[in-house]
Coordinates of C-alpha atoms in Angstrom, one line a residue:
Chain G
X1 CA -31.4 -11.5 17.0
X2 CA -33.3 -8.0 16.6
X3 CA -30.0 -6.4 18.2
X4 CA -27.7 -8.3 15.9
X5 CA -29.7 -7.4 12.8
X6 CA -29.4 -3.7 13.6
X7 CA -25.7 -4.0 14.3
X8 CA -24.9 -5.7 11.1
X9 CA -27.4 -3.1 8.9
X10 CA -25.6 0.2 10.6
X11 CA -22.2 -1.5 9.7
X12 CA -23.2 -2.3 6.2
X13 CA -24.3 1.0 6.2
X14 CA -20.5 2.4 7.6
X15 CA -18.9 0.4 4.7
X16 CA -21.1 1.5 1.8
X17 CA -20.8 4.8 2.7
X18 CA -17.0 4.2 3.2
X19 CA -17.1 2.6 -0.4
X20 CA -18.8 6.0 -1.6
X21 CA -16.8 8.5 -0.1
X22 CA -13.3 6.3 -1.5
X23 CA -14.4 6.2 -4.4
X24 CA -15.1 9.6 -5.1
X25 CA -11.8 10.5 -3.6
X26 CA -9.8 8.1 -5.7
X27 CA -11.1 8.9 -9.3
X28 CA -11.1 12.9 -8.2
X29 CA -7.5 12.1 -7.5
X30 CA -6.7 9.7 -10.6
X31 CA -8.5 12.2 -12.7
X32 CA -7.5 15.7 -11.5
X33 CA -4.1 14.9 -10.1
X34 CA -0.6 14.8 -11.8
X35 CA 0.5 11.5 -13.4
X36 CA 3.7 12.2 -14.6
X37 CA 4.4 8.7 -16.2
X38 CA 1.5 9.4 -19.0
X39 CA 2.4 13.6 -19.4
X40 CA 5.2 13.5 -21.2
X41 CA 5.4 12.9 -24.8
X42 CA 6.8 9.0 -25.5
X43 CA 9.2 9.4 -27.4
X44 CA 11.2 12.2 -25.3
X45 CA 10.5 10.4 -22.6
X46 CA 12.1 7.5 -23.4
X47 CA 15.0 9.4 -24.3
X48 CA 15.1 10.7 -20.9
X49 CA 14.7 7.5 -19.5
X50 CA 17.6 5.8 -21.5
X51 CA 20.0 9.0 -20.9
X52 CA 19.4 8.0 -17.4
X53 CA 21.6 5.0 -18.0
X54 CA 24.5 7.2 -18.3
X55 CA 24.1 7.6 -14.4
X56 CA 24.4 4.5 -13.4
X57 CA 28.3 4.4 -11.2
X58 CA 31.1 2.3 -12.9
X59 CA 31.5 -0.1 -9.7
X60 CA 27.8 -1.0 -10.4
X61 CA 27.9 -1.6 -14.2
X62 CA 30.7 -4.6 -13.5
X63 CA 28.6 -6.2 -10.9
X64 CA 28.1 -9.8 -12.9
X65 CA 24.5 -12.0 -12.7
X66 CA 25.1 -15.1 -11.0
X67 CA 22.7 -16.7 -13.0
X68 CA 23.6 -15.5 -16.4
X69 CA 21.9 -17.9 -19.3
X70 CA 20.3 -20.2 -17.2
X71 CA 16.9 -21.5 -18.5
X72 CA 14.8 -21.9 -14.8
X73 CA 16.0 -18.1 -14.2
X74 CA 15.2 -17.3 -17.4
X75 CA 11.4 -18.7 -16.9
X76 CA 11.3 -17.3 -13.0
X77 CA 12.6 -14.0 -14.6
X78 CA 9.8 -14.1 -16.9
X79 CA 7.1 -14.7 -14.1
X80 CA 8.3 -12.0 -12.9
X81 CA 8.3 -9.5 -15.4
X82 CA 4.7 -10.0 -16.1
X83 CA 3.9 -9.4 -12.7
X84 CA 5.8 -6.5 -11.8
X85 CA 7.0 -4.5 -14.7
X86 CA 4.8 -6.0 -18.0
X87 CA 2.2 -3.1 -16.4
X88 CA 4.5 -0.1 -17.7
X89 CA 7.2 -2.0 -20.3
X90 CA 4.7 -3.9 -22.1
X91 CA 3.7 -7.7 -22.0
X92 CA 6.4 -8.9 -24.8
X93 CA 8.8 -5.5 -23.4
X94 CA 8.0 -3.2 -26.1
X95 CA 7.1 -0.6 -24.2
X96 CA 3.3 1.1 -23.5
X97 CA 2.6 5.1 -22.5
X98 CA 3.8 4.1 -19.0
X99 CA 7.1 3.2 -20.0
X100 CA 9.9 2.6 -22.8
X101 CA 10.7 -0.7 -24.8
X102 CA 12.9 -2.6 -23.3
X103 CA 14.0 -4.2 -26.4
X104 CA 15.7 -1.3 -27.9
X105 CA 19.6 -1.6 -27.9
X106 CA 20.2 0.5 -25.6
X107 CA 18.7 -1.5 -23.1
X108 CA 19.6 -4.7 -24.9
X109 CA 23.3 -3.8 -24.4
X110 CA 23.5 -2.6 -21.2
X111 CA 25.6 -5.2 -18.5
X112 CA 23.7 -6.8 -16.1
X113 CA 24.8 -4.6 -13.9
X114 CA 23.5 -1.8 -15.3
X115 CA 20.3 -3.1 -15.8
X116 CA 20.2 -4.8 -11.9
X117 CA 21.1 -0.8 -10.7
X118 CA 18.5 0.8 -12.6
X119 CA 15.6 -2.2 -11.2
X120 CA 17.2 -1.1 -7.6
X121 CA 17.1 2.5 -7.6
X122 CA 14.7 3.4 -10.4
X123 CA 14.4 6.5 -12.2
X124 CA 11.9 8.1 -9.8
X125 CA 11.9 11.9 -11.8
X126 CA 11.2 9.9 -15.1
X127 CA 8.5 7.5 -13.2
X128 CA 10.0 4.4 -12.8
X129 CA 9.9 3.4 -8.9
X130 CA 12.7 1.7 -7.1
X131 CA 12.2 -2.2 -6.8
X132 CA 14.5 -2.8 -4.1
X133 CA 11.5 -4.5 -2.4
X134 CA 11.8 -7.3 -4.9
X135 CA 15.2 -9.5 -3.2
X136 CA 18.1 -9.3 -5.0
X137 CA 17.9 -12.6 -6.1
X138 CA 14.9 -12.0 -8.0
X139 CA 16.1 -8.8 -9.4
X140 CA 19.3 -11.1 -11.0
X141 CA 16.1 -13.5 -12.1
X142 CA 14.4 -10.4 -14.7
X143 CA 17.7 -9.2 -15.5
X144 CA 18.6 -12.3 -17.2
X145 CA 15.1 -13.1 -18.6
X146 CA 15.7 -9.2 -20.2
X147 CA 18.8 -10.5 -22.1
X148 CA 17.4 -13.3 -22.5
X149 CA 15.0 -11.0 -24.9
X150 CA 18.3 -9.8 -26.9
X151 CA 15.9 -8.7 -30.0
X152 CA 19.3 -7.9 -32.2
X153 CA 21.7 -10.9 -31.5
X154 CA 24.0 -8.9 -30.1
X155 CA 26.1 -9.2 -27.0
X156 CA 25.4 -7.9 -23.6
X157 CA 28.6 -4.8 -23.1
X158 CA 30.5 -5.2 -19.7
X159 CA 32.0 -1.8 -19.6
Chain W
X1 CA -61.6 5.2 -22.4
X2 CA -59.3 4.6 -19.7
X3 CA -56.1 3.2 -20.7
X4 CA -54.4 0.6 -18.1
X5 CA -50.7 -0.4 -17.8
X6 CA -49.6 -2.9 -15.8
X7 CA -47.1 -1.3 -13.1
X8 CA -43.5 -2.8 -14.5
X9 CA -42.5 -5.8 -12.5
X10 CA -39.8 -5.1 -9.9
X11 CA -36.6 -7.2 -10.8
X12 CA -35.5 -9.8 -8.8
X13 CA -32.4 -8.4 -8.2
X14 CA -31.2 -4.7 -8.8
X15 CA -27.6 -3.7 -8.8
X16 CA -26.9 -1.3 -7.1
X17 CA -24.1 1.2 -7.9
X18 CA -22.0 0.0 -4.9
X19 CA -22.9 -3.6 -6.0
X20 CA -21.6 -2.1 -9.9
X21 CA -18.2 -0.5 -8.7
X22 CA -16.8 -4.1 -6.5
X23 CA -17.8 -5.4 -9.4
X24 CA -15.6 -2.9 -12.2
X25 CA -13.2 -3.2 -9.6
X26 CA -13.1 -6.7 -9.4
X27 CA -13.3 -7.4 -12.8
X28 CA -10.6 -4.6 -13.8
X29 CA -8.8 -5.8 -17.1
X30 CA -5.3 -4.5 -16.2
X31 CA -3.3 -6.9 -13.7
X32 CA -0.8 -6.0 -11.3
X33 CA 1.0 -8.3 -8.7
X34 CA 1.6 -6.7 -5.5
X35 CA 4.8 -7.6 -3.4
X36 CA 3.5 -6.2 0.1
X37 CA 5.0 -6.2 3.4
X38 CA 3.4 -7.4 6.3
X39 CA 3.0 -4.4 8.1
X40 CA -0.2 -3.0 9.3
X41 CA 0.9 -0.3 11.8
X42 CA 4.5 0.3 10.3
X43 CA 5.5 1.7 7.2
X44 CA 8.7 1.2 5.0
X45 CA 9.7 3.4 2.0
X46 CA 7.8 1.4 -0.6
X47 CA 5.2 4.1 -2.6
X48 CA 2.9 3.1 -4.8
X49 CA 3.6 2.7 -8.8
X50 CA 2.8 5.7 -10.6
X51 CA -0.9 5.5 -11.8
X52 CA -1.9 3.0 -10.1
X53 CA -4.0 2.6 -7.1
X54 CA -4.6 0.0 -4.3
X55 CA -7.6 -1.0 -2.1
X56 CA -7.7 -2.3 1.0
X57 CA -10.0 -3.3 4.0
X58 CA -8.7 -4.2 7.5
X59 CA -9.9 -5.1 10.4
X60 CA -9.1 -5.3 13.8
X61 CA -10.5 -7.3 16.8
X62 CA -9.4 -5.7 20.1
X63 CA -10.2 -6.8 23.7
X64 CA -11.5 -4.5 26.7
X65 CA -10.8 -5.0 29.9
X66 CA -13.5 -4.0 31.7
X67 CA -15.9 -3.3 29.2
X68 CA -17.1 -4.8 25.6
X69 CA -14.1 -5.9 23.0
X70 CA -15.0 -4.6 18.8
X71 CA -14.1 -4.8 15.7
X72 CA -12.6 -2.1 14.3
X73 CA -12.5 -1.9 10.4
X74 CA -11.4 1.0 7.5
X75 CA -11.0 1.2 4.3
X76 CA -8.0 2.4 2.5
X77 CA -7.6 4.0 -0.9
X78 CA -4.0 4.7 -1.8
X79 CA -2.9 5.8 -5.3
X80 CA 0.8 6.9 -6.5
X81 CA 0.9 10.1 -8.2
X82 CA 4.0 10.1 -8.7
X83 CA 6.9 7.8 -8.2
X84 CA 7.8 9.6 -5.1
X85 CA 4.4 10.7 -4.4
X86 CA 1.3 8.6 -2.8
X87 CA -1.9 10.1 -1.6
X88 CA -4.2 8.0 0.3
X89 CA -7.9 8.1 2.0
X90 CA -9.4 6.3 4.8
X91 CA -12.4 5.7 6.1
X92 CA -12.5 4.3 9.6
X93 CA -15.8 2.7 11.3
X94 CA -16.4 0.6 14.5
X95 CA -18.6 -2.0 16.2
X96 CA -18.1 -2.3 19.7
X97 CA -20.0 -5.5 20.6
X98 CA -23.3 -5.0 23.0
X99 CA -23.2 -1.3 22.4
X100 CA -23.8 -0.4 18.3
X101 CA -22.0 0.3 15.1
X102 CA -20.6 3.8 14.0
X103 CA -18.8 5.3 11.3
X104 CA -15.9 7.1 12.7
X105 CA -14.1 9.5 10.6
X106 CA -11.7 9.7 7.6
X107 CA -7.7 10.4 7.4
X108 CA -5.9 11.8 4.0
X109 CA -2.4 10.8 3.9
X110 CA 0.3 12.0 1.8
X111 CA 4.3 9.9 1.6
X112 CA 6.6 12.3 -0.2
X113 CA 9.9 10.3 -0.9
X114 CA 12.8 12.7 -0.1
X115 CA 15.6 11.1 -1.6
X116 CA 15.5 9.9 -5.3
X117 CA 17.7 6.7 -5.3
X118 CA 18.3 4.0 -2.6
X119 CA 20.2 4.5 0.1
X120 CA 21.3 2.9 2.9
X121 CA 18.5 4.4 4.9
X122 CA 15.7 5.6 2.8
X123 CA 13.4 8.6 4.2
X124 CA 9.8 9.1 3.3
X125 CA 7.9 12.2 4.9
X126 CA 4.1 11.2 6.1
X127 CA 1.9 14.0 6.7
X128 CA -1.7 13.3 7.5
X129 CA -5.0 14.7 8.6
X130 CA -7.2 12.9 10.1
X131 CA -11.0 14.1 11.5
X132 CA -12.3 11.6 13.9
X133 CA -14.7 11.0 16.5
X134 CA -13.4 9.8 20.3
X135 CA -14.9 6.4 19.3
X136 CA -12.0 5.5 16.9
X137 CA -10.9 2.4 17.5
X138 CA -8.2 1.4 14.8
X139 CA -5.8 1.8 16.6
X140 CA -3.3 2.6 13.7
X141 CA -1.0 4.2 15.9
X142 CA -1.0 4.7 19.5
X143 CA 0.3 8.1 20.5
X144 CA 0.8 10.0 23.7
X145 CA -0.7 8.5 26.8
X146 CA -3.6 6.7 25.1
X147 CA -4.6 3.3 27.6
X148 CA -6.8 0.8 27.6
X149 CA -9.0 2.8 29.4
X150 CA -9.7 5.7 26.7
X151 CA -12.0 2.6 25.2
X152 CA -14.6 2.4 28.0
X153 CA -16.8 5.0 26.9
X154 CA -19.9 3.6 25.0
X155 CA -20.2 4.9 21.3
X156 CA -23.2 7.4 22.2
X157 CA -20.5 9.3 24.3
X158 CA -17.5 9.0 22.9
X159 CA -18.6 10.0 19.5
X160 CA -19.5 13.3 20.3
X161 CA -15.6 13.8 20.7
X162 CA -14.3 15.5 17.5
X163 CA -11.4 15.4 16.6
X164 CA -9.0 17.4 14.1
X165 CA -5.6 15.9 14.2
X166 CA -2.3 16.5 11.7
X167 CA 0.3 13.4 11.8
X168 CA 3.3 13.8 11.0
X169 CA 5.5 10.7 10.3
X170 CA 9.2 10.0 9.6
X171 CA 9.4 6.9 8.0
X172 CA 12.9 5.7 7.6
X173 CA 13.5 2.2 6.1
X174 CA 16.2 0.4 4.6
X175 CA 16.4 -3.0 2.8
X176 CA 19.6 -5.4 3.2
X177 CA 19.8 -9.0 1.7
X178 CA 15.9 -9.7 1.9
X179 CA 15.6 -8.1 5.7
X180 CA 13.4 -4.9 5.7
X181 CA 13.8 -2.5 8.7
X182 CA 11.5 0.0 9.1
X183 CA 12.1 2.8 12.0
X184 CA 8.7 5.3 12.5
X185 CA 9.1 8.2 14.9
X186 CA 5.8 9.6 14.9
X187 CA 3.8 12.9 16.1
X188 CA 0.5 14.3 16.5
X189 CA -1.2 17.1 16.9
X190 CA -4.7 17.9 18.3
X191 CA -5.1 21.1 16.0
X192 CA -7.0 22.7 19.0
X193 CA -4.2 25.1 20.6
X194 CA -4.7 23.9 24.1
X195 CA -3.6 20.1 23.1
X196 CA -0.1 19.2 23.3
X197 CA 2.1 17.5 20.2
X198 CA 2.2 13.6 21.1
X199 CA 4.8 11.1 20.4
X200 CA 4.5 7.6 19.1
X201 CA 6.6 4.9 17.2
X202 CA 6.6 1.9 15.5
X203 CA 9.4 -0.4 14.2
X204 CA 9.4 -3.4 12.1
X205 CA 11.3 -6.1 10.9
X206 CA 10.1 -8.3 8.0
X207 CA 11.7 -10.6 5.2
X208 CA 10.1 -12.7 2.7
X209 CA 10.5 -16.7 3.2
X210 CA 11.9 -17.6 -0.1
X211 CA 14.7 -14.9 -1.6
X212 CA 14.2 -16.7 -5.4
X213 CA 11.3 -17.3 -7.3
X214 CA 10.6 -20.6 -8.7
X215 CA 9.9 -20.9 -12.3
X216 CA 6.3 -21.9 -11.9
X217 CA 2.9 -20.2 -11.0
X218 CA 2.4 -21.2 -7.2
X219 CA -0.1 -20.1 -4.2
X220 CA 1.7 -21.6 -1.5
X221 CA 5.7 -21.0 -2.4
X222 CA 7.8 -19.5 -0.2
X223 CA 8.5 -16.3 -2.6
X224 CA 4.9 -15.3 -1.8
X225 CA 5.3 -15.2 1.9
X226 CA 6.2 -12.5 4.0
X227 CA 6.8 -12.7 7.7
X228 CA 7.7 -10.1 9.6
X229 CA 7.3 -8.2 13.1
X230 CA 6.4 -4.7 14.7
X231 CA 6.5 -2.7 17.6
X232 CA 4.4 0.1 18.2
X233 CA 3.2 2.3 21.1
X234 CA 3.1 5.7 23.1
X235 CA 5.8 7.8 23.8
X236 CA 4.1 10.5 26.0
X237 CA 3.6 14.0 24.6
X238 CA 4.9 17.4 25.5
X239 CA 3.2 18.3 28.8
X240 CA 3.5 14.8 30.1
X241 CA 6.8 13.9 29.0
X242 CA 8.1 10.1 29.9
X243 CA 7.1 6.7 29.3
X244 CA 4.1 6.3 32.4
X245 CA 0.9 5.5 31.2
X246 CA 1.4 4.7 28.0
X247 CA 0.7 1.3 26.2
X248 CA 3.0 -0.9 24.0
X249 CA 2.4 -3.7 21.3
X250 CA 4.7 -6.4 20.2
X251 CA 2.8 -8.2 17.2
X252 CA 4.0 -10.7 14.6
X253 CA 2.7 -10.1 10.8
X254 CA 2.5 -12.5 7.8
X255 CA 1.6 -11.3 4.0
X256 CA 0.8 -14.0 1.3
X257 CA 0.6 -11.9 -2.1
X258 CA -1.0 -14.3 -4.2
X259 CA -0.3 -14.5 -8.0
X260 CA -4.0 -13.9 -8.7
X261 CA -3.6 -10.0 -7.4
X262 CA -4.3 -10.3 -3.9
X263 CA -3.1 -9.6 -0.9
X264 CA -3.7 -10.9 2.4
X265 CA -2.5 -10.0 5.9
X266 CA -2.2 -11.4 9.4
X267 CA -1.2 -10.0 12.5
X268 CA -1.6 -10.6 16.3
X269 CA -0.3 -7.7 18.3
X270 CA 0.0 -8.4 21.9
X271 CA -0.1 -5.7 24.6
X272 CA 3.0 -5.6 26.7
X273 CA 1.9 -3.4 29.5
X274 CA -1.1 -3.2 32.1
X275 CA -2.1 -0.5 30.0
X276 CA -2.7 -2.0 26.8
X277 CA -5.3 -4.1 25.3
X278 CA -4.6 -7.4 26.2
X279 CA -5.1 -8.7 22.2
X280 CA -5.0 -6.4 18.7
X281 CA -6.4 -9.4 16.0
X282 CA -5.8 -7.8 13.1
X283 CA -6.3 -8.7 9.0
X284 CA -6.5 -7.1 5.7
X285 CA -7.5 -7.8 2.0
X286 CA -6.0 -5.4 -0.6
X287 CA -5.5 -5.3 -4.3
X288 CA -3.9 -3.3 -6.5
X289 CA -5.3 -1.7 -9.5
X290 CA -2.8 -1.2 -12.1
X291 CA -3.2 2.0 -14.7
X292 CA -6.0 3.4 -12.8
X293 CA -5.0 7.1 -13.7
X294 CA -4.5 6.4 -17.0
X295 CA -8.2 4.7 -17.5
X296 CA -10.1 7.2 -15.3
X297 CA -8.6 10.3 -17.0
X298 CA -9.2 8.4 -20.6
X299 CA -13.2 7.9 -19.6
X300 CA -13.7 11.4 -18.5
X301 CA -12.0 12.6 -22.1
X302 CA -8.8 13.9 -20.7
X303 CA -5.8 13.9 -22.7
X304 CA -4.3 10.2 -22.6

């Protein structure tokens, strides 16, 4: 019992120290090291961000979403969103520091292709990771709950 | 005339800093889901987001042939500097049963993605440095001509072993209708001169069980499983080239992110040679703190 007590106090003892030394390491790092999503001014940033757009290749802009208007998407593309991208775009979209509004035409008008690229490959120089980890069925799923946010009414271009 | 004060009662219970920082962790207002791979030895080209950073605690139970099995546990702090950036510490500690408990040693790791956009093959430089004691027992990877055997020494001996070792890993991944495939050649370097640069690898395979997300907030759907495997083992080192006394692990892995932030992971890696341990039990908790940068810098007074 004696032997187990010991055994159980020097690993407590292992972790707490662990605990310690992490988190000094960590808020050293958060604080001291480079986070390039919250350096750069918002507005320019965004502008960077959008511009990116222009990148995205022709054969990719055409691809069409498979589930285009449909409502359980729409709601599973929703779920979604909050998990995985409300963190940087905002709860309702709008943007935070960490990232532009996705409500802004530009965005709003882009095909579904467009906006399924951009999800896959990200932006990484302007912040925004790739999210080819999410399946490409639920990439189709936030892309259509995205123009299912179409803030000005208008219609989705399919350049 | 004397003045007495009563000596101020002790409270029942004191919280401790530690006790304070699970808690501010736990309790951390900014949510962030997770989608993690199964993987425990393997990586794929996934970094994490930009500011945000993710803790996790693993453990594994390994059997000894000939001597006592242990649980091996560390802690791992990861946090993405960048988008194609991730810097990472851990902490590594043992218990070998019948013998004692010891603290082991820490690795930093840095993932440096080298392309910018997906590709069919996407490649992630891993460069790490660990300083360790001989009684690491992790088993994270297992390079050169480590066996079984290199286990048998009791703690009081084998930590006096230090050791100062720079990893380098290329980790090349690639995602295809769901599948993940992740290929790690890996080598090590005992930075004393007179040790030789060891080789290593692991591969994995994984994909998640359901492809589509249902519209609802679920524990147990599909979407949130991932099942995958991985391969891992020795691959001799410079002096000793060829595949003799080495040891080799086949071990299937499940991940169930949970909507609630969490992440859990299973994984039972099975030795495939004499020289390996016969049974790796392995599990892990992590959770992922979103905007951590952000807040830290903003409580210290840096610029937002």
């Amino acid at each position: 019992m004696k032997a187990i007590t010991t055994q159980l106090r020097s690993m407590y003892r292992a972790l707490a120290r662990s605990v310690w030394v992490g988190a000094a390491v960590g808020i050293c790092a958060a604080t001291f090291l480079p986070a390039q999503t919250t350096r750069t001014p918002i507005p320019e940033r965004d502008d960077v961000a959008l511009a990116a757009f222009a990148r995205v290749p022709n054969s990719a802009r055409s691809r069409m979403n498979p589930f285009e208007g449909n409502l359980q998407e729409i709601v599973a593309g929703g779920k979604l969103f909050a998990r995985h991208c409300a963190q940087c775009h905002g709860e309702k979209a709008g943007g935070t520091r960490r990232g532009p509004s996705l409500l802004q035409g530009e965005v709003q008008q882009a095909s579904p292709g467009t906006l399924f690229w951009v999800m896959t490959n990200g932006f990484v120089r302007q912040g925004m990771p790739v999210w080819s980890k999410l399946p490409e069925p639920q990439r189709w799923q936030i892309v259509t709950f995205l123009h299912s946010l179409n803030f000005y009414g208008q219609q989705p271009d399919q350049k | 005339m004397p003045i007495f004060h009563n000596p101020p009662a002790r409270p029942v219970f004191r919280f401790s800093p530690g006790v304070l920082l699970v808690l501010s962790l736990l309790l951390w207002g900014t949510r962030s889901f997770a989608q993690e791979s199964p993987y425990i030895v393997t990586y794929d080209h996934y970094l994490e987001e930009p500011g945000n950073l993710e803790v996790e605690y693993f453990s594994t139970l390994g059997t000894q042939r000939g001597g006592h099995n242990f649980h091996a546990y560390w802690a791992e702090m990861e946090y993405g500097t960048t988008a194609w950036w991730t810097t990472g510490l851990y902490l590594d500690g043992q218990t070998t049963f019948g013998d004692s408990s010891v603290f082991t040693g820490f690795r930093v790791e840095n993932r440096f993605r080298l392309l910018q956009r997906e590709h069919l093959v996407n490649p992630i430089l891993y460069v790490e440095y660990e300083q360790i004691s001989g009684a690491d027992k992790i088993l994270k990877e297992v390079e050169g001509h480590d066996t079984e055997a290199d286990f048998l020494s009791p703690n009081s001996e084998s930590r006096q072993e230090h050791k100062h070792e720079l990893e380098l890993k290329l980790l090349l991944s690639s995602t295809f209708k769901g599948w993940n495939v992740a290929v790690n050649p890996i080598f090590t370097k005992n930075l004393l001169p007179s040790e030789p640069w060891e080789f290593a690898y692991a591969v994995g395979v994984s994909r998640p069980l359901g492809l589509k997300a249902s519209p609802r907030r679920c524990y147990f759907c599909a979407e949130n499983f991932i099942a995958g495997i991985e391969m891992y083992g020795g691959l001799g080192d410079v002096e000793s080239p060829g595949l003799h006394d080495i040891s080799q692990y086949l071990a299937p892995a499940i991940a169930w992110n949970l909507p609630s932030d969490w992440t859990f992971r299973l994984s039972s890696g099975f030795g495939l040679n004499p020289n390996s341990h016969r049974l790796l039990l392995r599990w892990g908790v992590s959770r992922e703190f979103s905007g951590f940068g952000e807040t830290v810098r903003h409580l210290l007074g840096g610029r937002p």
